[in-house]
Structure formats: C-alpha cells, structure tokens
Coordinates of C-alpha atoms in Angstrom, one line a residue:
Chain A
M17 CA 89.0 34.2 92.7
I18 CA 86.4 33.9 94.8
L19 CA 86.7 37.9 95.9
F20 CA 85.4 38.1 92.8
W21 CA 82.1 36.1 92.5
I22 CA 80.9 37.1 96.2
L23 CA 81.4 41.2 95.0
S24 CA 79.8 39.8 91.3
I25 CA 76.5 38.2 93.3
L26 CA 76.7 41.7 96.3
L27 CA 76.9 43.8 92.9
I28 CA 74.0 42.7 90.8
A29 CA 71.8 42.1 94.5
T30 CA 72.0 45.7 95.7
A31 CA 71.7 46.6 91.2
V32 CA 67.8 45.1 91.6
W33 CA 67.8 46.2 95.0
T34 CA 68.2 49.5 93.8
I35 CA 65.8 49.8 91.7
T36 CA 62.9 47.4 93.0
A37 CA 62.7 49.1 96.5
S38 CA 59.6 50.1 97.8
K39 CA 61.0 54.1 99.3
P40 CA 63.1 56.2 97.7
V41 CA 65.9 55.8 100.9
Y42 CA 66.1 52.1 100.0
S43 CA 67.1 53.1 96.9
V44 CA 70.3 55.3 97.7
V45 CA 71.0 52.8 100.4
G46 CA 71.1 50.1 97.5
L47 CA 73.1 52.5 95.5
L48 CA 75.2 53.3 98.0
A49 CA 76.3 49.4 99.0
H50 CA 76.6 48.8 95.0
F51 CA 79.6 52.2 94.8
V52 CA 81.4 50.7 97.5
A53 CA 81.4 46.9 95.9
L54 CA 82.3 47.9 93.2
A55 CA 85.1 50.3 94.6
V56 CA 86.8 47.0 96.4
L57 CA 85.8 45.5 92.9
Y58 CA 88.2 48.3 91.5
L59 CA 90.6 47.7 93.9
S60 CA 90.9 43.9 93.0
L61 CA 91.6 44.4 89.9
S62 CA 94.6 46.7 91.2
A63 CA 93.3 50.1 89.8
E64 CA 93.3 51.7 93.3
F65 CA 92.7 55.5 92.0
L66 CA 89.8 54.6 90.7
A67 CA 89.0 52.6 93.5
V68 CA 89.2 55.4 96.0
M69 CA 88.1 58.6 93.3
Q70 CA 84.5 56.1 93.2
I71 CA 84.2 56.3 96.7
I72 CA 85.6 59.6 97.0
V73 CA 82.7 61.3 94.3
Y74 CA 79.9 59.1 94.1
S75 CA 79.6 58.3 97.2
G76 CA 81.0 60.9 99.1
A77 CA 79.5 64.1 97.5
I78 CA 76.8 63.0 94.8
L79 CA 75.0 59.8 96.9
V80 CA 74.8 62.7 99.7
L81 CA 72.5 64.9 97.4
F82 CA 70.3 62.7 96.6
V83 CA 70.2 61.6 99.8
F84 CA 69.4 65.2 100.8
V85 CA 66.7 65.3 98.6
I86 CA 64.6 62.3 99.7
A87 CA 65.0 63.5 103.0
L88 CA 64.1 66.9 102.4
L89 CA 60.9 65.8 100.0
S90 CA 59.9 62.4 101.2
S91 CA 59.8 62.2 104.5
G92 CA 56.7 61.6 105.4
V93 CA 55.5 60.3 102.0
A94 CA 53.4 57.3 101.0
P95 CA 56.2 54.8 98.7
F96 CA 56.0 53.7 95.8
S97 CA 54.4 50.4 96.0
V98 CA 50.6 52.3 96.0
G99 CA 49.2 51.8 92.3
P100 CA 49.5 48.9 89.6
N101 CA 52.2 47.2 89.6
R102 CA 54.0 47.2 86.5
L103 CA 56.5 44.6 87.3
P104 CA 54.9 41.0 85.5
K105 CA 53.8 42.6 82.2
A106 CA 57.4 44.4 81.6
L107 CA 59.3 41.5 83.0
V108 CA 59.4 39.1 79.5
P109 CA 60.5 41.4 77.0
V110 CA 62.9 43.3 79.4
M111 CA 64.5 39.9 80.3
G112 CA 64.5 38.4 76.5
I113 CA 66.8 41.2 75.4
V114 CA 68.9 41.2 78.5
I115 CA 69.0 37.6 77.4
I116 CA 70.3 38.1 73.4
A117 CA 72.5 41.6 74.5
F118 CA 74.5 39.1 77.3
G119 CA 74.4 36.6 74.9
M120 CA 75.3 38.9 72.1
L121 CA 78.5 39.7 75.1
I122 CA 80.2 36.6 75.5
Y123 CA 80.3 36.1 72.1
A124 CA 82.4 39.1 71.7
V125 CA 83.8 38.6 74.4
S126 CA 84.9 35.2 73.8
R127 CA 86.1 36.2 70.3
T128 CA 88.4 38.8 71.3
S129 CA 92.0 37.4 72.2
M130 CA 93.7 39.1 75.5
P131 CA 97.0 40.7 75.4
A132 CA 98.7 39.9 77.4
P133 CA 99.6 41.7 81.0
T134 CA 103.4 43.3 80.5
G135 CA 105.2 43.0 83.1
Q136 CA 104.8 46.6 84.6
T137 CA 101.0 45.1 86.0
L138 CA 103.0 42.6 88.2
G139 CA 103.1 44.0 91.5
P140 CA 102.1 45.2 95.0
V141 CA 98.7 47.2 93.8
G142 CA 99.5 51.1 94.1
S143 CA 103.1 50.6 94.5
A144 CA 104.7 53.4 91.5
G145 CA 104.9 52.2 88.4
V146 CA 102.3 50.0 88.9
F147 CA 99.1 50.1 86.6
G148 CA 96.6 51.8 88.0
S149 CA 99.0 54.0 91.4
V150 CA 98.3 57.3 92.0
A151 CA 101.5 58.4 90.8
D152 CA 101.4 56.7 87.3
F153 CA 97.2 57.6 86.9
G154 CA 98.2 61.8 87.3
R155 CA 101.2 61.9 85.3
A156 CA 99.1 60.1 82.1
L157 CA 96.4 62.3 83.3
F158 CA 98.3 65.9 83.3
T159 CA 100.2 64.6 80.1
T160 CA 99.0 62.1 77.2
Q161 CA 95.2 62.4 78.5
L162 CA 95.9 66.0 79.1
L163 CA 93.1 66.9 76.5
P164 CA 90.3 64.8 76.6
F165 CA 90.5 65.4 80.7
E166 CA 89.8 69.2 79.9
V167 CA 87.4 69.0 78.1
T168 CA 85.4 66.6 79.8
A169 CA 85.6 69.5 82.3
F170 CA 84.6 72.1 79.8
I171 CA 81.9 70.0 79.1
L172 CA 80.9 69.7 82.6
M173 CA 80.9 73.5 83.6
V174 CA 78.4 74.4 80.1
A175 CA 76.1 71.5 81.5
V176 CA 76.4 73.6 85.7
I177 CA 75.8 77.0 83.9
G178 CA 72.6 75.1 81.8
V179 CA 71.7 73.9 84.8
V180 CA 71.4 77.7 86.2
L181 CA 70.5 78.7 83.5
L182 CA 67.5 77.1 83.5
A183 CA 66.4 77.3 86.7
G184 CA 66.6 80.6 86.9
D185 CA 64.6 80.9 83.8
A186 CA 62.2 78.7 85.4
M187 CA 62.0 81.1 89.1
E188 CA 61.6 84.5 86.9
S189 CA 58.5 83.2 84.8
S190 CA 56.7 82.4 88.2
G191 CA 56.6 85.7 88.8
S192 CA 57.4 84.9 92.0
A193 CA 60.9 86.4 92.5
A194 CA 59.5 90.4 93.9
Q195 CA 57.4 87.8 96.2
A196 CA 60.7 86.1 97.2
K197 CA 62.9 89.9 97.8
Q198 CA 59.4 91.2 99.6
V199 CA 59.7 88.1 102.2
H200 CA 63.4 88.1 102.5
R201 CA 63.6 91.6 103.1
E202 CA 61.6 90.6 106.1
M203 CA 63.8 88.3 107.2
R204 CA 66.5 91.0 106.8
E205 CA 64.3 93.4 109.4
A206 CA 63.4 90.7 111.8
I207 CA 67.0 89.6 112.9
L208 CA 68.4 93.8 112.3
R209 CA 65.1 93.7 115.0
E210 CA 66.4 91.1 117.2
G211 CA 70.3 91.9 117.3
D212 CA 72.1 91.1 114.4
R213 CA 75.9 92.0 116.5
Chain B
M1287 CA 111.4 36.0 122.0
Q1288 CA 113.3 34.4 118.7
A1289 CA 110.5 31.8 118.3
F1290 CA 107.4 33.9 118.8
V1291 CA 109.2 36.3 116.1
A1292 CA 109.7 33.4 113.5
T1293 CA 106.1 32.3 114.4
L1294 CA 104.9 35.7 113.6
N1295 CA 106.4 35.1 110.6
A1296 CA 105.2 32.7 109.0
A1297 CA 101.3 32.8 109.5
P1298 CA 99.7 33.5 106.9
I1299 CA 98.8 37.4 106.2
W1300 CA 95.1 37.1 106.8
L1301 CA 95.5 36.2 110.7
I1302 CA 98.6 38.9 110.4
V1303 CA 95.5 41.6 109.5
L1304 CA 93.1 39.9 112.8
I1305 CA 95.6 40.3 115.0
K1306 CA 96.4 44.0 114.4
S1307 CA 92.9 44.7 113.9
A1308 CA 91.9 42.9 117.2
V1309 CA 94.6 44.7 119.2
L1310 CA 94.2 48.1 117.0
L1311 CA 90.4 47.6 117.6
L1312 CA 90.8 47.3 121.5
V1313 CA 93.2 50.7 122.4
V1314 CA 91.0 52.7 120.0
V1315 CA 88.0 51.5 122.3
T1316 CA 90.1 52.1 125.4
T1317 CA 91.1 55.5 124.3
F1318 CA 87.3 56.2 123.4
A1319 CA 86.5 55.8 127.4
Y1320 CA 89.0 57.7 128.4
A1321 CA 88.8 60.2 126.5
M1322 CA 85.3 61.2 127.9
L1323 CA 86.2 61.4 130.9
F1324 CA 89.6 63.5 129.7
E1325 CA 86.7 65.6 128.2
R1326 CA 84.5 65.8 130.6
K1327 CA 87.5 66.3 133.8
I1328 CA 88.5 69.5 131.9
L1329 CA 85.1 71.1 131.5
G1330 CA 84.5 70.5 134.1
W1331 CA 88.1 72.0 135.8
M1332 CA 87.6 74.9 133.0
Q1333 CA 84.6 75.7 134.9
L1334 CA 85.6 75.7 138.4
R1335 CA 84.0 72.5 139.2
P1336 CA 85.7 68.4 139.7
G1337 CA 84.4 66.6 136.9
P1338 CA 83.0 63.0 137.5
N1339 CA 84.2 62.3 140.6
R1340 CA 82.3 59.6 142.6
V1341 CA 83.3 56.3 141.1
G1342 CA 86.1 54.9 141.1
P1343 CA 89.7 57.3 142.4
W1344 CA 89.4 60.5 140.6
G1345 CA 86.4 58.7 138.5
L1346 CA 88.3 56.7 136.9
L1347 CA 85.4 54.3 136.3
Q1348 CA 83.3 56.3 134.9
P1349 CA 83.7 55.0 131.9
A1350 CA 82.8 51.5 132.5
A1351 CA 79.4 53.4 134.7
D1352 CA 78.1 55.0 131.5
A1353 CA 78.7 51.7 129.2
A1354 CA 76.7 49.8 131.7
K1355 CA 74.0 52.7 131.7
L1356 CA 73.8 52.6 128.0
I1357 CA 73.8 48.3 127.4
L1358 CA 71.1 48.3 130.3
K1359 CA 68.8 51.1 128.7
E1360 CA 65.7 50.1 126.6
D1361 CA 66.7 50.5 123.4
L1362 CA 63.1 52.8 122.1
T1363 CA 62.7 52.5 118.6
P1364 CA 59.7 55.3 117.5
K1365 CA 56.9 54.2 115.7
T1366 CA 56.9 56.7 112.8
A1367 CA 60.8 55.5 112.1
D1368 CA 61.3 53.1 109.3
P1369 CA 62.4 50.0 111.0
L1370 CA 65.1 49.2 108.9
I1371 CA 67.5 52.5 108.1
Y1372 CA 66.6 53.5 111.6
R1373 CA 68.4 50.3 112.8
L1374 CA 70.9 50.7 110.4
A1375 CA 72.7 54.1 110.5
P1376 CA 74.5 54.0 113.8
F1377 CA 76.4 50.7 112.2
I1378 CA 77.1 53.2 109.3
S1379 CA 78.4 55.7 111.4
L1380 CA 80.7 53.2 114.1
L1381 CA 81.6 51.4 110.9
T1382 CA 83.3 54.2 109.0
A1383 CA 84.5 55.4 111.6
F1384 CA 86.8 52.9 112.5
S1385 CA 87.1 51.5 109.7
V1386 CA 89.5 54.8 109.2
Y1387 CA 92.7 52.9 111.1
A1388 CA 92.9 50.0 108.7
V1389 CA 95.2 52.5 107.3
I1390 CA 96.7 55.1 110.0
P1391 CA 100.0 55.1 110.5
F1392 CA 101.6 55.0 114.2
G1393 CA 104.9 54.5 114.6
Q1394 CA 108.1 52.4 112.1
S1395 CA 110.9 50.7 112.7
S1396 CA 113.1 48.5 110.2
S1397 CA 110.5 46.2 109.2
G1398 CA 108.3 49.1 107.7
V1399 CA 106.1 51.4 109.2
W1400 CA 103.4 49.8 112.3
A1401 CA 99.7 50.0 110.8
I1402 CA 97.2 47.2 109.5
G1403 CA 97.6 48.3 106.2
N1404 CA 100.2 50.2 105.0
V1405 CA 98.3 51.4 101.6
N1406 CA 99.9 54.1 99.0
A1407 CA 97.1 56.2 98.9
G1408 CA 96.6 56.2 102.6
I1409 CA 95.7 60.2 102.3
L1410 CA 93.0 59.6 100.3
L1411 CA 91.7 56.0 101.2
I1412 CA 91.4 58.4 105.1
L1413 CA 89.1 60.9 103.4
A1414 CA 86.6 58.6 101.0
I1415 CA 86.0 56.2 104.5
T1416 CA 85.4 59.3 106.4
S1417 CA 82.9 61.1 103.2
M1418 CA 80.9 57.9 103.5
G1419 CA 80.7 58.5 107.9
V1420 CA 77.5 61.9 107.2
Y1421 CA 75.7 59.2 105.8
G1422 CA 74.9 57.4 109.4
I1423 CA 73.3 60.5 110.7
S1424 CA 71.8 61.9 107.9
L1425 CA 70.5 58.4 107.6
G1426 CA 69.7 58.1 111.0
G1427 CA 68.3 61.7 111.2
W1428 CA 66.0 60.7 108.2
A1429 CA 64.7 58.1 109.4
S1430 CA 63.6 59.0 113.0
G1431 CA 60.8 59.8 112.1
S1432 CA 60.2 63.2 113.1
K1433 CA 61.3 66.7 113.3
Y1434 CA 64.2 67.8 115.2
P1435 CA 66.2 65.6 114.3
L1436 CA 65.3 65.6 110.1
L1437 CA 66.5 69.5 111.4
G1438 CA 69.5 68.1 112.8
S1439 CA 70.7 65.5 109.9
L1440 CA 69.3 68.1 107.0
R1441 CA 71.8 70.7 108.6
S1442 CA 74.6 67.9 109.0
T1443 CA 74.5 67.0 105.4
A1444 CA 74.6 70.8 104.5
Q1445 CA 77.7 71.5 107.0
M1446 CA 79.5 68.5 105.5
I1447 CA 79.3 68.7 101.7
S1448 CA 80.7 72.5 102.4
Y1449 CA 83.8 71.7 104.8
E1450 CA 84.8 68.4 103.0
L1451 CA 85.7 70.5 99.9
A1452 CA 88.1 72.9 102.0
M1453 CA 89.5 70.3 104.1
S1454 CA 90.3 68.2 100.8
L1455 CA 91.9 71.7 99.7
S1456 CA 94.4 72.1 102.7
F1457 CA 95.4 68.0 102.1
V1458 CA 96.8 69.0 98.8
G1459 CA 99.5 71.8 99.6
V1460 CA 100.5 68.9 102.0
L1461 CA 100.4 66.1 99.4
M1462 CA 102.9 68.4 97.4
L1463 CA 105.1 69.1 99.7
A1464 CA 105.5 65.4 100.4
G1465 CA 105.3 64.3 96.3
T1466 CA 103.7 61.4 98.2
T1467 CA 100.2 60.3 99.0
S1468 CA 101.5 57.3 101.6
L1469 CA 100.7 58.6 105.4
G1470 CA 104.5 56.9 105.4
G1471 CA 105.9 59.1 102.9
I1472 CA 104.4 62.3 104.7
V1473 CA 105.9 61.6 107.7
H1474 CA 109.3 60.9 106.7
A1475 CA 109.5 63.9 104.4
Q1476 CA 108.6 66.2 108.2
E1477 CA 112.2 64.7 109.8
R1478 CA 112.9 68.4 109.3
L1479 CA 110.6 70.3 109.7
W1480 CA 107.4 69.9 110.8
F1481 CA 104.9 71.5 107.5
I1482 CA 103.4 73.2 109.9
V1483 CA 105.6 75.7 109.7
P1484 CA 105.0 76.1 105.6
Q1485 CA 100.8 74.9 105.9
F1486 CA 99.9 77.1 108.5
L1487 CA 97.3 78.5 106.3
G1488 CA 96.5 75.3 105.4
F1489 CA 96.8 74.2 109.3
I1490 CA 94.4 76.7 110.2
I1491 CA 91.6 76.3 107.3
Y1492 CA 92.4 71.6 108.6
V1493 CA 91.7 72.4 112.0
I1494 CA 88.1 74.7 111.4
T1495 CA 87.1 72.2 108.7
A1496 CA 87.9 69.1 110.4
V1497 CA 86.2 70.8 113.6
A1498 CA 83.1 70.9 111.2
E1499 CA 83.3 67.8 110.0
T1500 CA 83.0 66.0 113.5
N1501 CA 80.4 68.0 114.3
R1502 CA 81.7 69.7 117.2
A1503 CA 81.3 72.6 119.5
P1504 CA 81.4 75.4 118.2
F1505 CA 80.2 73.7 115.0
D1506 CA 77.9 71.4 116.5
L1507 CA 75.0 72.5 114.7
V1508 CA 73.9 68.7 113.8
E1509 CA 72.8 68.6 117.3
A1510 CA 72.3 72.2 118.9
E1511 CA 70.5 71.8 122.5
T1512 CA 68.3 75.0 122.3
E1513 CA 67.0 74.5 119.0
L1514 CA 67.2 71.2 118.3
V1515 CA 66.8 68.9 121.6
A1516 CA 69.7 66.7 120.2
G1517 CA 69.2 66.9 116.5
F1518 CA 70.1 63.3 115.0
H1519 CA 70.0 61.4 117.7
T1520 CA 66.8 62.4 119.7
E1521 CA 65.2 59.8 119.1
Y1522 CA 67.9 57.3 119.8
S1523 CA 68.3 55.7 122.8
G1524 CA 69.9 52.9 124.7
L1525 CA 73.0 51.1 122.5
R1526 CA 71.8 52.5 120.0
F1527 CA 72.9 56.0 121.2
G1528 CA 75.6 54.8 121.9
L1529 CA 77.0 53.6 119.1
F1530 CA 76.5 57.7 117.8
F1531 CA 78.1 58.9 120.7
I1532 CA 81.5 56.1 119.9
A1533 CA 82.3 57.2 116.3
E1534 CA 81.4 61.0 117.4
Y1535 CA 84.7 60.6 119.3
V1536 CA 86.5 58.1 116.9
N1537 CA 86.7 60.4 114.3
M1538 CA 87.9 63.0 116.8
L1539 CA 90.5 61.1 117.3
T1540 CA 91.1 60.1 114.2
V1541 CA 91.1 63.8 113.6
A1542 CA 93.5 64.4 116.2
C1543 CA 95.8 60.7 114.2
V1544 CA 95.6 62.5 110.9
A1545 CA 96.5 66.6 112.1
T1546 CA 99.4 64.8 113.6
L1547 CA 100.9 62.7 110.6
L1548 CA 100.3 66.0 108.6
F1549 CA 101.7 68.9 110.0
F1550 CA 103.1 67.5 113.4
G1551 CA 105.8 65.2 111.9
G1552 CA 103.9 62.1 112.6
W1553 CA 106.4 60.2 115.0
N1554 CA 109.0 62.1 114.2
A1555 CA 110.9 63.3 117.7
L1556 CA 110.5 66.6 118.9
F1557 CA 114.1 68.2 120.0
G1558 CA 116.3 65.7 119.2
L1559 CA 114.8 63.2 121.5
V1560 CA 115.7 59.9 119.9
M1561 CA 115.5 57.3 122.9
V1562 CA 111.6 58.2 122.9
P1563 CA 109.7 55.2 120.8
G1564 CA 108.0 57.3 117.7
V1565 CA 104.7 55.7 119.0
I1566 CA 105.2 57.7 122.1
W1567 CA 105.7 61.5 119.9
F1568 CA 102.6 60.3 118.1
L1569 CA 100.5 59.4 121.2
L1570 CA 101.7 62.3 123.1
K1571 CA 101.3 64.6 119.8
V1572 CA 97.9 63.2 119.8
G1573 CA 97.4 63.5 122.9
A1574 CA 98.5 67.5 122.9
F1575 CA 95.6 67.6 119.7
L1576 CA 93.0 65.9 121.6
F1577 CA 93.4 68.3 124.8
F1578 CA 93.0 71.2 122.0
Y1579 CA 89.2 70.0 120.9
M1580 CA 87.9 70.1 124.2
W1581 CA 89.7 73.6 125.2
L1582 CA 87.6 74.7 122.1
R1583 CA 84.3 73.7 123.0
A1584 CA 84.5 74.9 126.7
T1585 CA 85.9 78.8 124.9
L1586 CA 83.1 78.9 121.9
P1587 CA 79.9 79.8 121.9
R1588 CA 78.3 78.2 119.1
F1589 CA 77.9 79.6 115.2
R1590 CA 74.7 80.8 113.9
Y1591 CA 73.0 78.4 110.8
D1592 CA 73.4 80.9 108.0
R1593 CA 76.8 82.6 109.6
L1594 CA 78.4 78.6 109.2
M1595 CA 77.5 78.4 106.0
A1596 CA 78.8 81.5 104.5
F1597 CA 82.0 81.1 106.7
G1598 CA 82.8 78.3 105.0
W1599 CA 82.3 79.2 101.3
K1600 CA 83.0 82.7 101.0
I1601 CA 86.0 82.3 103.8
L1602 CA 87.7 79.1 103.7
L1603 CA 87.3 77.4 100.0
P1604 CA 89.1 80.7 99.0
F1605 CA 91.9 81.1 101.8
A1606 CA 92.3 77.7 100.9
T1607 CA 92.2 78.3 96.7
A1608 CA 94.7 80.8 97.8
N1609 CA 96.9 78.7 99.6
L1610 CA 97.0 75.9 97.0
I1611 CA 97.5 78.4 94.7
V1612 CA 100.8 79.5 96.6
T1613 CA 102.3 76.8 98.0
A1614 CA 101.7 75.0 93.9
I1615 CA 103.8 78.3 92.6
I1616 CA 106.3 77.6 95.3
V1617 CA 107.0 73.3 94.7
A1618 CA 107.9 74.8 91.0
F1619 CA 109.8 76.9 91.4
R1620 CA 111.7 74.6 93.8
G1621 CA 111.7 72.2 91.6

C-alpha cells in the first residue's frame, strides 16, 4: 500500500514534469522515469509480463528513438521557454474539466461492484498458473486472444506502410531525389578512390 | 553455525535482500577492478610487453592506484553542457549495469538458486534492464554540448537499436529449447547437453551482438579514438568518467554471465567433476568468456560505420530469424 502511494505520487510528478519541462530532453527523461515507475506499479499488481514488456518496448525501444531524434535535431537550440507563457490562461478551464472527469470516474468506480479475486490469482508473482505470469500470458495470447493480437499487428503494419508511403511521396515531390542520387554517387566514387577493399 | 543459520532464516526479507545486495556489489566491484588489470596484462602479453607491473607485485595494486587517481582528479563540466543531464547520465549507466545482478543466479543449493531475486521472467528482465543502458551513453553524449560526444552518442544509439533485435532473437532459440524464461530453469535444462551445441548459430549471434551492445572492440565506434577523440565521454573527467568506465566493465561481466547461463550450462560441472562446487564452475566459465572478450580486442581491427549497420541488419538479423524458425520447427516436431 505504501509502495502504491509512493509510485502514484512519482507517476503524477514525472507526468507533470514531462509536459512542463523547458527542454525536450527533460521531457524524455521525465517520460523515462514515468515508464519505469509504471513498470514497477504493474509488478506490484502481479502483472509480471506486462511490466517487463513495458520496459523493453517503451523504455528500451521507443524512447531511445525519441532521444535519438531530439539529440540529432535540437543540439544547441534554445529551450521552449521563449515566447508568451500560455499556462495561466489555460489552467482554470483545464483544471475544471479534469475535476469533473475525475469526479465522474470516482462515482462510476464506487458504483460498480468488483469481482472477488479467484483463488488462482493468489500466489508468488510470476509462477505458472498465477495471474499475469509469462506462461499464462503467452498461452492466452496464442489461443483465446489470437485474433485481436493478429489484427492489432496487421493494423500496426498498415500504419508503418502508410508512414513509408507518405515520407517517400514527400521525398519525390521535393524534386531532390536526383540530387540525392548524385551526392550518393559522388560519395561512392570517393570511397572507391580511397580504396574500399 | 546452526544458531547463525536459524537467525538468518528468521530475519525479515528486506534485510536478507539488503545483505545479499551488499555482498554482491562488493564482489562485482572487485571483479571489475581486477578484470581491468587482467585485460591490460593480457593485452600487454599479446603485444609482447609486460603490462602494468610497477604498483605492487605484478601490478596487483594497480586498480587501487587508478581509483585514487580518478577520485582526486578535477570534475569538469563544460560551459556548453546541460548541467542536469550531464550529471545524471553516468548514474543511469551505472545503475542499469548493476541492477542486472539482482536476477542473475550464480549457483544452486538444496534450498534453491543463489540469487538476490529468483525471478520467473529472469531472462526477460535482463533484456529489459540492459536495454536501458543506452540512455547513459546517449544522454551523456548529448548533454556534453560538443560535437564529438554528440556523434559518439548518435552512433551508439543507432548501433544498440540495430544489434539489440538480433540479440533478443538469439535468446528465443534457447528459451524454446528450455521451455522456460527462468534462468535457474534454463541452467537445469542444460544438465545433459549445453545449449551451445544445438544453438551454435544462436551462440555466435549472441557473442557478436553482445560485443556490439557493450561497445567493445571491434564494435567500439562509440569511442573510436582515431575519429572521435573519446566519443561520448570526451568531456567527462575524474569520477564521472570513472562511473562510465565501471559501467562498461560491469556490462562485460553481465554478458559473460548471461553467456554462461544460456549457452555454457551455468553451474553444471564439466567432465562429471561434481565434487567441485557449482559456483566455481560458474566463475571459471565466466572467466574464460572474459578472456575471449579481451582476446577479440587484441586481435580485431575496428569496423567501418556503414559496414557495421549493414552487417547488423542484412546478415545478423536474417540469420537470427532463420535460426529461430529452424529451432521452432525442431521443437514442434519433437513435441
């Protein structure tokens, strides 16, 4: 219980830091801390596989790309804090909406009766047959949840192809393809002159 | 002794974990110090020179001298650096390097495996934690605010993303043969035959990708002296550089431990010599792998950057996938 409160405060604090940070890299570091705290929260809820995947996929792969892009683009760029500070104006309406939504959520949660945990969920985290373990998760993913799993994978692939199509189209229309080809050929020749093998 | 064991069993779990962690931390740091000396000695012998031999007999006190030097050096922060991230980065590297040891088992007794936490998804957790190690390097290089570190950190990020994929795939073959993700279970499954035999291709892929993941020669483009001064840690000095240095060696040790657990049968005895304790076997195998690591550095020249990328994506990844498919088919047919 103490762990839950510490993690919750940490999660909210890092989330706020992520959106209010003055530099993009600070936002990424905030998000990183947020993801790690979230993984620990999952672990405390005995969702072992989800916790590990949270770190491998989000922290280990996606955020690394964020850091890569930010490091590539923003080195030496002034922080975001230049320009008018719009936070005070937006604060009041946003807080109002948040409080109303939160109140509705609490009302809804307090009205529903939670199903009592079955005997199967109890036991040491991660052992087979206990809720959230790697073995159970895998079995569910490839039997009862196979169709949603494959459909999700397909949708993600469509998105990736769409990105390639859009980016490829932009490259063609800017008319720099021939120029890029020329640069590439010159580089190739320079390498060959220097002795490739 | 009986009373001692009884007190230990009665102790709360957090105290036991704390004691185990402190002991393990001491062991890992000492191993790091002597791995460094070991490497310098081996490189020296391979290049027909004696290596460090001035501090203490055979240079055995060299690590202490190095540590004193690093602590006493001035800690510089460049004016262009981002102070917060610049200070944070070495700690991220060190933290991720050490926290892997929370789940690595070193031996087995009748009461269970010798590890701080015997986690069921052990191998996945190792993958997760080591994948975070890249932040120390990429953020440190970015925060230094000068061009060589930035180039080094960009290279490192690209390299680690490319090679991590093939590394994870090389794990999956072992996982399928063992049928479990717990490290103790994987070692147990190798009692009759080490997985290096059925998973030889997987082992080769693991070694190559692991050397690339730890940014060691011949994949040390991240800190290529001839092009990038010292790569991502060019601006770091004193103890902050020392932290990066410790993290690199501890990561090497992690790779050796994981290779031992997944491919060399962990603490299973060789030639049926079961009277030798499992921990000794484990340490011997780790030591042999570390020697191989240093041998690589003394032998191979550095990769060229574009070749490194092409090698990762066009050769390692297809081979890792093919290995996975073949292993899956064999496991499926054998039931």
